[in-house]
Short mmCIF file of C-alpha atoms and ligand atoms in Angstrom, two decimals:
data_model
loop_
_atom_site.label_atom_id
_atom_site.label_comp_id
_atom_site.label_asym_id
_atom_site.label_seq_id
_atom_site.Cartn_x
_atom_site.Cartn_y
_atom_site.Cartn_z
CA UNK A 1 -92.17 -140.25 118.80
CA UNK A 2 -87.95 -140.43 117.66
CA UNK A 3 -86.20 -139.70 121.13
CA UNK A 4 -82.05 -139.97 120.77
CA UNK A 5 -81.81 -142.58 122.92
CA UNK A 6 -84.71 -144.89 123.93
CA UNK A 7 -83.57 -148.27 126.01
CA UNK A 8 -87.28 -149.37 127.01
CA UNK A 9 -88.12 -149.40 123.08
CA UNK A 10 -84.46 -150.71 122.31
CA UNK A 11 -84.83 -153.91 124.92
CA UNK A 12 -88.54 -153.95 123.23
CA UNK A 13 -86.91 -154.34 119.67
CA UNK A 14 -84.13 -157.41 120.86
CA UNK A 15 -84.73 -160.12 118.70
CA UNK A 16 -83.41 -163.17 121.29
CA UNK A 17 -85.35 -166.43 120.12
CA UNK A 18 -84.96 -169.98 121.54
CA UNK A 19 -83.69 -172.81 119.31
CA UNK A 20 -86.54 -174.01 118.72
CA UNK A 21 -88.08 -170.29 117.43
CA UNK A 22 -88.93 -169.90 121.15
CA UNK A 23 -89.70 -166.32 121.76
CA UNK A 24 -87.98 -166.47 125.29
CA UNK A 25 -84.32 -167.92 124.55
CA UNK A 26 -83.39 -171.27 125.59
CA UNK A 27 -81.98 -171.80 129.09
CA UNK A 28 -78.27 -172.92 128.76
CA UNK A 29 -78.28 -175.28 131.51
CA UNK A 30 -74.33 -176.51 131.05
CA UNK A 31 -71.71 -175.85 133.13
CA UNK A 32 -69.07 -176.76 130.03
CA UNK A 33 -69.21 -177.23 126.11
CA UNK A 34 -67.77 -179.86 124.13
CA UNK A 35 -65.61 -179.14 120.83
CA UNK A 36 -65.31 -181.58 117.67
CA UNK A 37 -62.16 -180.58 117.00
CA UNK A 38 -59.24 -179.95 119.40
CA UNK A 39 -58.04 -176.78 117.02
CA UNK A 40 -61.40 -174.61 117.91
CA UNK A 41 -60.88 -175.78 121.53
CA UNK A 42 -56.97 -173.76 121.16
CA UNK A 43 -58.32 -170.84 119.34
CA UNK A 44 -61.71 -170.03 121.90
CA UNK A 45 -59.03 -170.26 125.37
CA UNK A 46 -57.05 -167.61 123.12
CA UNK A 47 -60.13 -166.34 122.69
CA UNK A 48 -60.00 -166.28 119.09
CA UNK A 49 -63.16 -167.82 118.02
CA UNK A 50 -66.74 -166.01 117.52
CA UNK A 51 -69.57 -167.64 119.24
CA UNK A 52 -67.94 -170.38 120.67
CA UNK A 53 -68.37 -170.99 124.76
CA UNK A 54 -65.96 -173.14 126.69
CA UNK A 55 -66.79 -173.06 130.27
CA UNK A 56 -69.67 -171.00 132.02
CA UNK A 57 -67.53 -169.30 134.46
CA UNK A 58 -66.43 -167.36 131.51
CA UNK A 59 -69.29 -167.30 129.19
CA UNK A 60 -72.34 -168.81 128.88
CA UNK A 61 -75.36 -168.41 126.31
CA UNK A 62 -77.84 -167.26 128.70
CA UNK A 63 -75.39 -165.20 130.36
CA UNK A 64 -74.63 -163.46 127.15
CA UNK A 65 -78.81 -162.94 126.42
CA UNK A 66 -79.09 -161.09 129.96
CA UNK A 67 -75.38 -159.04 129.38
CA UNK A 68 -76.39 -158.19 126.16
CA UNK A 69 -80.01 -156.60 126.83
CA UNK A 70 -77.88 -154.63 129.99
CA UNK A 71 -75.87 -153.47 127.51
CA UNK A 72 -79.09 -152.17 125.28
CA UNK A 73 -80.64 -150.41 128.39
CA UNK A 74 -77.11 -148.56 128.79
CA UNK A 75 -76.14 -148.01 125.21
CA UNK A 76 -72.61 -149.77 125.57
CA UNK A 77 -70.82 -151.98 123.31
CA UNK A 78 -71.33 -154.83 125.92
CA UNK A 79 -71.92 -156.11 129.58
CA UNK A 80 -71.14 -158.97 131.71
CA UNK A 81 -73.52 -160.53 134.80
CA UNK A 82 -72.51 -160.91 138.21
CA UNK A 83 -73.92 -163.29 141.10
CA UNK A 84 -74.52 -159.69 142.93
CA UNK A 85 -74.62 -156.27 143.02
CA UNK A 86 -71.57 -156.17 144.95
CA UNK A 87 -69.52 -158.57 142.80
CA UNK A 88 -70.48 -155.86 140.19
CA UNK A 89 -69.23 -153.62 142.25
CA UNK A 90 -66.12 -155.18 143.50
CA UNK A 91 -65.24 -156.81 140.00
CA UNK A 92 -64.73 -153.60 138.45
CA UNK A 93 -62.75 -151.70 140.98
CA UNK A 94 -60.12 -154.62 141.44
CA UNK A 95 -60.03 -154.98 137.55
CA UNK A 96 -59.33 -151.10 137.35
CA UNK A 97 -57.06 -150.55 140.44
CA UNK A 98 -53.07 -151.98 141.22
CA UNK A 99 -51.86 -151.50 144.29
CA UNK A 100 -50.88 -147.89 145.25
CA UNK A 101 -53.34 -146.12 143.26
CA UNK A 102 -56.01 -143.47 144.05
CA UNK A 103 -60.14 -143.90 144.03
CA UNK A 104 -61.99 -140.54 144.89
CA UNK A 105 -65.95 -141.33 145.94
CA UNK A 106 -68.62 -140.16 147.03
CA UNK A 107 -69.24 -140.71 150.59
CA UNK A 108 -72.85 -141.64 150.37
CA UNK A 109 -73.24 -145.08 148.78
CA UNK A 110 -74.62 -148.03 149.23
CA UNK A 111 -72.88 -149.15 152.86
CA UNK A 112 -71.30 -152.48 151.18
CA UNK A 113 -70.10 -150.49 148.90
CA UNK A 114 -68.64 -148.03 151.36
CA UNK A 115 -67.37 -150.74 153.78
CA UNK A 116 -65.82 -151.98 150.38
CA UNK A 117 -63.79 -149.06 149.95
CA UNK A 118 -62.80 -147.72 153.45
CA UNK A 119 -62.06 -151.05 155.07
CA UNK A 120 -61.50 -153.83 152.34
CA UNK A 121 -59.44 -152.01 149.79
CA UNK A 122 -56.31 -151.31 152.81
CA UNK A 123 -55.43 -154.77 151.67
CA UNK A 124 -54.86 -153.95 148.55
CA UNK A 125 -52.69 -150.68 148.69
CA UNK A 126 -55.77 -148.90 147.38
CA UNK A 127 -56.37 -145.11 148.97
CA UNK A 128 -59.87 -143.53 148.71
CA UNK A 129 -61.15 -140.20 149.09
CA UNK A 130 -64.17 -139.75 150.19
CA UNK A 131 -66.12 -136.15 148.85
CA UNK A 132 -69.20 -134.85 148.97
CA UNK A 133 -70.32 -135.54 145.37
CA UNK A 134 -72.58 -132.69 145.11
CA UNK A 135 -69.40 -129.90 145.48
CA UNK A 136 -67.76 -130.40 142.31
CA UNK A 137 -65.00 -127.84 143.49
CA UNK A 138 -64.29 -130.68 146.16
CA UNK A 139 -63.97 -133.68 143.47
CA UNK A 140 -61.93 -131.91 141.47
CA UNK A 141 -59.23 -130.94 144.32
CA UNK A 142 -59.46 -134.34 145.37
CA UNK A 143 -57.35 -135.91 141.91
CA UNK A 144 -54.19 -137.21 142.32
CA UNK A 145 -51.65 -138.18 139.46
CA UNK A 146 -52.82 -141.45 140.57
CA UNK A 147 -56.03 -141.50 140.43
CA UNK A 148 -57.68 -144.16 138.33
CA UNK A 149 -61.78 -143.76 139.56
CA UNK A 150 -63.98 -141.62 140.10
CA UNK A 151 -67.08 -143.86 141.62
CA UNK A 152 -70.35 -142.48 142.69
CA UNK A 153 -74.53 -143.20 142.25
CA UNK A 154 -76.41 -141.42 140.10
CA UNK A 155 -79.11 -141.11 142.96
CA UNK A 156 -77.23 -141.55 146.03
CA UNK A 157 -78.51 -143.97 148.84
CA UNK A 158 -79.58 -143.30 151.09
CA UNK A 159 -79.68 -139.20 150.66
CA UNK A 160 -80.95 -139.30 147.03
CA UNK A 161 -78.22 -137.10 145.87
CA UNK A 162 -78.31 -136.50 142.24
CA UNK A 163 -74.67 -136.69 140.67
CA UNK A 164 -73.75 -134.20 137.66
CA UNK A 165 -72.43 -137.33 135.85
CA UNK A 166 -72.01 -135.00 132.51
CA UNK A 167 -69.57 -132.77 134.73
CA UNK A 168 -67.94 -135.47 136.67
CA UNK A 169 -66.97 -137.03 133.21
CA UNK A 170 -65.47 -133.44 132.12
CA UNK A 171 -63.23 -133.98 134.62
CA UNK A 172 -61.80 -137.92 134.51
CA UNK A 173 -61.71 -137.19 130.73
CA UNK A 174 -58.39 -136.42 129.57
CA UNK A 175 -56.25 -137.87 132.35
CA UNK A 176 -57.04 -141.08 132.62
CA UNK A 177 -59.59 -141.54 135.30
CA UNK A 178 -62.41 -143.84 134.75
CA UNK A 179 -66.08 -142.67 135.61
CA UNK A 180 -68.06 -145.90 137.33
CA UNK A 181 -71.60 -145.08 138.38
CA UNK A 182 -73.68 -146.87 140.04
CA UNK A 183 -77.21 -146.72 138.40
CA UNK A 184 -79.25 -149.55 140.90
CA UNK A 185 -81.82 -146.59 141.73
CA UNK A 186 -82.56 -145.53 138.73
CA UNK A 187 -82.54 -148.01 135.88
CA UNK A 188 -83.79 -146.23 132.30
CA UNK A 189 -84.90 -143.00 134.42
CA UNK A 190 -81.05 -141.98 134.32
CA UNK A 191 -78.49 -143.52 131.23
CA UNK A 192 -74.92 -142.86 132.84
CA UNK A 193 -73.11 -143.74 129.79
CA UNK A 194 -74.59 -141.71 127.31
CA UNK A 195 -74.15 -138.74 129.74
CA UNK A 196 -70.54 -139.81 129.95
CA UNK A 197 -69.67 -142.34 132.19
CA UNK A 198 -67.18 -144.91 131.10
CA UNK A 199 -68.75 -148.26 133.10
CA UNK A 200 -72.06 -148.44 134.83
CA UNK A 201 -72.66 -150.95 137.39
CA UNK A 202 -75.98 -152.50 138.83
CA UNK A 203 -77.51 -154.32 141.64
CA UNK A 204 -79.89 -155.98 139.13
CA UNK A 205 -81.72 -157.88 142.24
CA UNK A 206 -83.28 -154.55 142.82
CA UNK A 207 -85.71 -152.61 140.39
CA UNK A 208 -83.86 -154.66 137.30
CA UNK A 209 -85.40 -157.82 138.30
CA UNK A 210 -87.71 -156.50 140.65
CA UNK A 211 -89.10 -159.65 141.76
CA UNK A 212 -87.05 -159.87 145.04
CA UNK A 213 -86.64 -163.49 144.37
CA UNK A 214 -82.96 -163.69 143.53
CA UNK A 215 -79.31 -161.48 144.16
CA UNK A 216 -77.83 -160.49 141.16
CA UNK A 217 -75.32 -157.43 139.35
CA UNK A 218 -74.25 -156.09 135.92
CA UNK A 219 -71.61 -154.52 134.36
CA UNK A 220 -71.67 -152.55 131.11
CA UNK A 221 -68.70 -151.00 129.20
CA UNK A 222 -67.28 -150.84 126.54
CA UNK A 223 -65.92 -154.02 124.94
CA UNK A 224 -62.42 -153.61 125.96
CA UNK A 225 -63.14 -153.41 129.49
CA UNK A 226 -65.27 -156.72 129.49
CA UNK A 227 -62.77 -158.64 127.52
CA UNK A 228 -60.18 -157.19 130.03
CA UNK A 229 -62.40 -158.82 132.96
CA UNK A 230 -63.16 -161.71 131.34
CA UNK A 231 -59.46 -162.46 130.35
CA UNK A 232 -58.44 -166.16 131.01
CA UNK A 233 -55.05 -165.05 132.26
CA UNK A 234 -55.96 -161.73 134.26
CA UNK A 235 -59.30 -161.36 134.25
CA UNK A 236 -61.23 -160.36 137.72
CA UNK A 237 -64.40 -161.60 137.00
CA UNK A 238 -62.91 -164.79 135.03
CA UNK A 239 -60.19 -165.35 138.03
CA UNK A 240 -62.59 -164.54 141.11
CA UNK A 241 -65.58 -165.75 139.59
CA UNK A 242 -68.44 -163.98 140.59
CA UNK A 243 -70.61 -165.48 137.95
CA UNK A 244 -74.40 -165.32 137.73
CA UNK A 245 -76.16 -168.63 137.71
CA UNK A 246 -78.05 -168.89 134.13
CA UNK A 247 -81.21 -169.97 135.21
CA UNK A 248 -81.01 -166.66 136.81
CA UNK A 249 -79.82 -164.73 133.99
CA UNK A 250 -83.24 -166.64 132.02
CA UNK A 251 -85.61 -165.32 135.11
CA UNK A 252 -84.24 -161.77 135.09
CA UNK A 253 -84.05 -161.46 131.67
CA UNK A 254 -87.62 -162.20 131.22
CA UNK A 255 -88.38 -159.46 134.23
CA UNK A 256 -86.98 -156.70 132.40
CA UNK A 257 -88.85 -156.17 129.54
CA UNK A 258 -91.42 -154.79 131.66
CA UNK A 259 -89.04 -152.74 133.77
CA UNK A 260 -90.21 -149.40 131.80
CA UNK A 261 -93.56 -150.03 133.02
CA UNK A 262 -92.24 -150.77 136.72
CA UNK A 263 -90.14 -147.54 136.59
CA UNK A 264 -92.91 -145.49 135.23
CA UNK A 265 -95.46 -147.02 138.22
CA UNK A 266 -92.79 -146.41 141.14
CA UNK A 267 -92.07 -142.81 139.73
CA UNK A 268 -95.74 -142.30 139.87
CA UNK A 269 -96.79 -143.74 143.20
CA UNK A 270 -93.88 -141.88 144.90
CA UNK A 271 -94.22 -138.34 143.10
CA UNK A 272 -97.97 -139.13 144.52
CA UNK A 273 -96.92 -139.28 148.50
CA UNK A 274 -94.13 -136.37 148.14
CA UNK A 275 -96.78 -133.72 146.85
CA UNK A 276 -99.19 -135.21 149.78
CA UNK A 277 -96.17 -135.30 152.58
CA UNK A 278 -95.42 -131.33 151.20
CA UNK A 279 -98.74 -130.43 152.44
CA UNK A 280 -97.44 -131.81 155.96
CA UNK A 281 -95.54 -130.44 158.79
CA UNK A 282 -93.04 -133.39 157.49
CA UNK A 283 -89.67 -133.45 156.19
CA UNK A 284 -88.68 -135.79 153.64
CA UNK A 285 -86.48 -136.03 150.31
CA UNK A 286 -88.15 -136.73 147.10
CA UNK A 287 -85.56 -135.35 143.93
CA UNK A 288 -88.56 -135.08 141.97
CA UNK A 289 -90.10 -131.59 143.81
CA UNK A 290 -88.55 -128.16 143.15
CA UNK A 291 -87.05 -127.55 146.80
CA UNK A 292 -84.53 -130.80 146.36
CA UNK A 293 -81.05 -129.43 145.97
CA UNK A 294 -80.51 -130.94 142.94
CA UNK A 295 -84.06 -130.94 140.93
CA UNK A 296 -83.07 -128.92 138.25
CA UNK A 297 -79.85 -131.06 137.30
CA UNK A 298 -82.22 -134.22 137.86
CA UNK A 299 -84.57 -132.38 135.19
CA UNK A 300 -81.42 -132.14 132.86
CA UNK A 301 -80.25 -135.46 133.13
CA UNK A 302 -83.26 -137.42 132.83
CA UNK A 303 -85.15 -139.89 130.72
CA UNK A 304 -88.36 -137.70 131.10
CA UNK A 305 -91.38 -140.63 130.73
CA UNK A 306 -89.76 -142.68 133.37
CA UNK A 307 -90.79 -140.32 135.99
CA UNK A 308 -88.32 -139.25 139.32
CA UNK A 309 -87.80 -142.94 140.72
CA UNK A 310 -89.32 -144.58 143.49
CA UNK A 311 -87.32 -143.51 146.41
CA UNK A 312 -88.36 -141.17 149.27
CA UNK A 313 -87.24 -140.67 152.53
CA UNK A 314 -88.73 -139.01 155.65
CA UNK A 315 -86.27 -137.82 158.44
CA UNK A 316 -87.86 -138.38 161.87
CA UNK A 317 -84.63 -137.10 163.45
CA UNK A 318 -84.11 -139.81 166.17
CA UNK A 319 -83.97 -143.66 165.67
CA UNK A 320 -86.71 -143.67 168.89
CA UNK A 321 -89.12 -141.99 166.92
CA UNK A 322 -88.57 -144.20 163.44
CA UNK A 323 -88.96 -147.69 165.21
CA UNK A 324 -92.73 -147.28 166.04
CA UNK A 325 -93.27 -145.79 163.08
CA UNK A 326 -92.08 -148.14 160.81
CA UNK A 327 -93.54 -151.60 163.28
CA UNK A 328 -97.19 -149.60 163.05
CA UNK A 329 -96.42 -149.28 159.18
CA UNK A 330 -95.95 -152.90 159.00
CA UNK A 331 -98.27 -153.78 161.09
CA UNK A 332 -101.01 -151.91 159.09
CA UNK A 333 -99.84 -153.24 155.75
CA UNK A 334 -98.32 -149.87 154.37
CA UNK A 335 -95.42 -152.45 153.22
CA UNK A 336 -92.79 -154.15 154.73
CA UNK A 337 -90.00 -153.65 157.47
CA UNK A 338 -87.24 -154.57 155.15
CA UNK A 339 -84.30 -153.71 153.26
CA UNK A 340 -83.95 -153.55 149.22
CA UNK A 341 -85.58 -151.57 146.80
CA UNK A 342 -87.42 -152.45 143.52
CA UNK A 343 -90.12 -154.74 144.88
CA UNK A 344 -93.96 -154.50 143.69
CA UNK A 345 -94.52 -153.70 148.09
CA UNK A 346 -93.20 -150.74 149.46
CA UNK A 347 -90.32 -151.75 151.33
CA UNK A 348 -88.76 -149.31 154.41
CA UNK A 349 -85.99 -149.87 156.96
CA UNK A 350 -83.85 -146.79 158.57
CA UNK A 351 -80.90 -146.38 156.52
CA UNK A 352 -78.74 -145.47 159.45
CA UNK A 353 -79.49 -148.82 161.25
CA UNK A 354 -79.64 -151.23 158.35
CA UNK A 355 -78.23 -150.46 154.52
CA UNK A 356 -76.21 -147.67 155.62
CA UNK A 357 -74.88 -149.11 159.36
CA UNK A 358 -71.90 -149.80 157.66
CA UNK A 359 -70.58 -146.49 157.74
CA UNK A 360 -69.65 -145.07 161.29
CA UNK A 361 -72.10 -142.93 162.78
CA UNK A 362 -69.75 -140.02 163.21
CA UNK A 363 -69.31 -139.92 159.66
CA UNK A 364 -73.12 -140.30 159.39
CA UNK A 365 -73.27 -137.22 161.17
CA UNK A 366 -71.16 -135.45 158.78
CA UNK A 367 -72.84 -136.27 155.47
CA UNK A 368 -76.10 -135.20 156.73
CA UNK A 369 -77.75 -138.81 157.33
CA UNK A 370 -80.13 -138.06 160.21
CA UNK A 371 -80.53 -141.16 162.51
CA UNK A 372 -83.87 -140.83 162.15
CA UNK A 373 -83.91 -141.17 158.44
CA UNK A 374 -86.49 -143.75 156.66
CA UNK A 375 -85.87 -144.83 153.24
CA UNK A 376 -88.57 -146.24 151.15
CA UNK A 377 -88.70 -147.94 147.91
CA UNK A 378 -92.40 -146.96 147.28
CA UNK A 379 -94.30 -150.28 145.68
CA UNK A 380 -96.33 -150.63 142.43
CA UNK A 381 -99.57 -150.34 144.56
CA UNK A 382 -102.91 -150.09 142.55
CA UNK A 383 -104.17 -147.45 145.61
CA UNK A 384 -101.88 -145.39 146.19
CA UNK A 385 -103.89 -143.12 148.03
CA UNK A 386 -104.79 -145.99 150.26
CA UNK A 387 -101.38 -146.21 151.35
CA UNK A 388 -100.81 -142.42 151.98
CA UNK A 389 -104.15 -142.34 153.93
CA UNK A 390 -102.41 -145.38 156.14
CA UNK A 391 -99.15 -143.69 156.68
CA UNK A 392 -100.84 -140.30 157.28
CA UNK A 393 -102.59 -142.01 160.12
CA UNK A 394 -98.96 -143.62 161.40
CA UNK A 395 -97.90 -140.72 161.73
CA UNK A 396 -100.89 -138.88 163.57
CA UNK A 397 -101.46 -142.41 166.25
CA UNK A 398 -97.48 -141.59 167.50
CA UNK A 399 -98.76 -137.69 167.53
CA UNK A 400 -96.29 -136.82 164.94
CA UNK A 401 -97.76 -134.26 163.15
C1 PLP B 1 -78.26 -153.26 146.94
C2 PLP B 1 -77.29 -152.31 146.36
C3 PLP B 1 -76.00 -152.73 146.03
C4 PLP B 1 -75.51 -154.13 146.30
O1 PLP B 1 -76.18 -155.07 145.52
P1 PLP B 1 -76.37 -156.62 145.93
O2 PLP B 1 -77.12 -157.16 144.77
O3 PLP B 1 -77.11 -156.65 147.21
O4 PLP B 1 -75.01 -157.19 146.07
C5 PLP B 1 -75.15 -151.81 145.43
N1 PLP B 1 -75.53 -150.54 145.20
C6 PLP B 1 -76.76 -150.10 145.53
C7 PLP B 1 -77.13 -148.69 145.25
C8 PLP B 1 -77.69 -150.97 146.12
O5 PLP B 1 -78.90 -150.52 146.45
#
């Protein structure tokens, strides 16, 4: 098998060893380095030295393990790792943006990310534009001279929207525009970069780490824009300093050499309950059956053996109807009553209530996100059929069907 670009084999082939020939490498639990001599001390704050760390707000070994396998499941020249998804996020856009320029997005996003840019950026100077990713005719009347990003998710939350990255790149290309994608739903299932985005940004605490035991983000780019960030004198992430903790960076790293095999398990448990809810009087959103909108472009851009992803949602319509549902789904152990994605339980919470609140419900309304909309990260269960045959009867107790 020679595929053109394979991260799960090329995180499988990174060599990172321990001092000591450990095959996990050594936690770098300092917060600052010591120099012999006060010349190399000069050069690595010009940042002129190779391999030489001076402070771990900056850089720090384990940091640079964890940034550099990111970078090998994207295919960039490098990454950095954030203390969250959002400083991911966040980091990027102020490191791309001045005051008075232009960001076009797509309205569905994560809600942080969307409170981000209608409320917090006003500060700033910053103007966004908020289109409908899926109309391309709309993106592309939405560029300004000043634009300087186009931002969206390559599976939107919480509508599981599939962006045309390859054609959204077409058009940043020549004028200047950066591409940032936000890939947190579908790690190795989608590669934004290769299909032509210019930075790709993670909420690693999700199906990265997938352990639910810790927040955490990535960048990757190109090596220019993570020196940029990391400057001394002007960099966001050095002067803000979102940094991820390295005991963290040791924990997740260790988590995501198995992420393939997560990926391939959520795909397959959730493809599972879509072709048993299309049997039911039910509606729901799963990109991976033919009547999603965008199935075909999901076909096109995807890493095939990684399956569709593990989110589906079910529209109930009204908020009244969800809450039963999802307390008698808890309360039966089809998962839990919570928010986040990426954990071995299937997780739910209504995305118009909780992860998505953030936007106002008029513009809710607009973008299609019914009230009664429930979005579940389906788990790694061993019975998956079990779990249908529990939700099934959910639905049937509250006479839903
Ligand atoms: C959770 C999430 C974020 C924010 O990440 P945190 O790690 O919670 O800061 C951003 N984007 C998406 C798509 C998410 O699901």
């Amino acid at each position: 098998m020679s595929k053109k670009f394979d991260p799960a084999t090329a995180i499988q082939d990174l060599k990172q060893f321990g001092e000591f020939g450990g095959v996990n490498p050594s936690i770098t639990d300092s917060a600052t380095f010591t120099f012999l001599d006060e010349e190399t001390m000069i050069e690595t704050f010009k940042g002129e030295t190779e391999g030489c760390f001076l402070y771990s707000r900056h850089w720090n070994p384990s940091n640079k393990y964890l940034a550099g396998a990111m970078a090998t499941l994207e295919g960039t020249e490098s990454a950095w790792v954030t203390a969250s998804g959002m400083a991911a996020i966040t980091t990027t856009l102020l490191q791309l943006c001045n005051s008075g320029d232009h960001i076009i997005t797509s309205v569905t996003t994560y809600g942080g990310t969307y409170a981000f840019l209608a409320n917090y950026l006003k500060k700033f100077n910053i103007e966004v534009t908020f289109v409908n990713i899926t109309d391309l005719e709309s993106v592309k009347a939405a560029f300004r001279p000043n634009t300087k990003v186009l931002y969206t998710e390559s599976m939107t939350n919480p509508m599981l929207q599939i962006s045309n990255i390859p054609e959204l790149a077409k058009m940043t290309g020549n004028n200047g525009t950066k591409l940032v994608v936000d890939n947190t739903f579908t790690p190795m299932i989608i590669s934004p970069f290769q299909l032509g985005a210019d930075i790709v940004v993670y909420s690693m605490t999700k199906f990265i780490n997938g352990k639910n035991d810790c927040v955490a983000g990535a960048i990757c780019a190109d090596e220019e824009f993570i020196d940029a960030i990391s400057n001394v004198n002007a960099g966001t992430a050095m002067l803000l300093g979102p940094v991820l903790d390295p005991l963290r960076s040791s924990s997740i790293l260790k988590n995501l050499v198995t992420l393939h095999i997560r990926m391939q398990k959520h795909s397959e448990n959730a493809m599972y309950l879509a072709k048993r809810f299309d049997k039911l009087d039910l509606k729901f959103i799963y990109p991976g059956l033919p009547q999603h909108p965008q199935y075909d472009l999901m076909k096109s851009l995807m890493n095939e053996e990684f399956g569709f992803g593990g989110m589906i949602a079910i529209d109930l319509e009204t908020a009244e109807r969800a809450a039963p549902f999802m307390e008698l789904m808890q309360e039966r152990g089809v998962g839990y009553h919570a928010v986040s994605l990426g954990y071995f339980k299937t997780l739910f919470s209504n995305s118009g209530k909780s992860t998505s609140s953030e936007v106002p419900e008029e513009i809710q309304k607009e973008m299609g996100l019914s009230p009664g909309l429930i979005r579940f990260s389906v788990g790694l269960d061993h019975d998956i059929e079990r779990t249908y045959d529990l939700i099934y009867l959910c639905l049937a107790d509250l006479k839903y069907l």
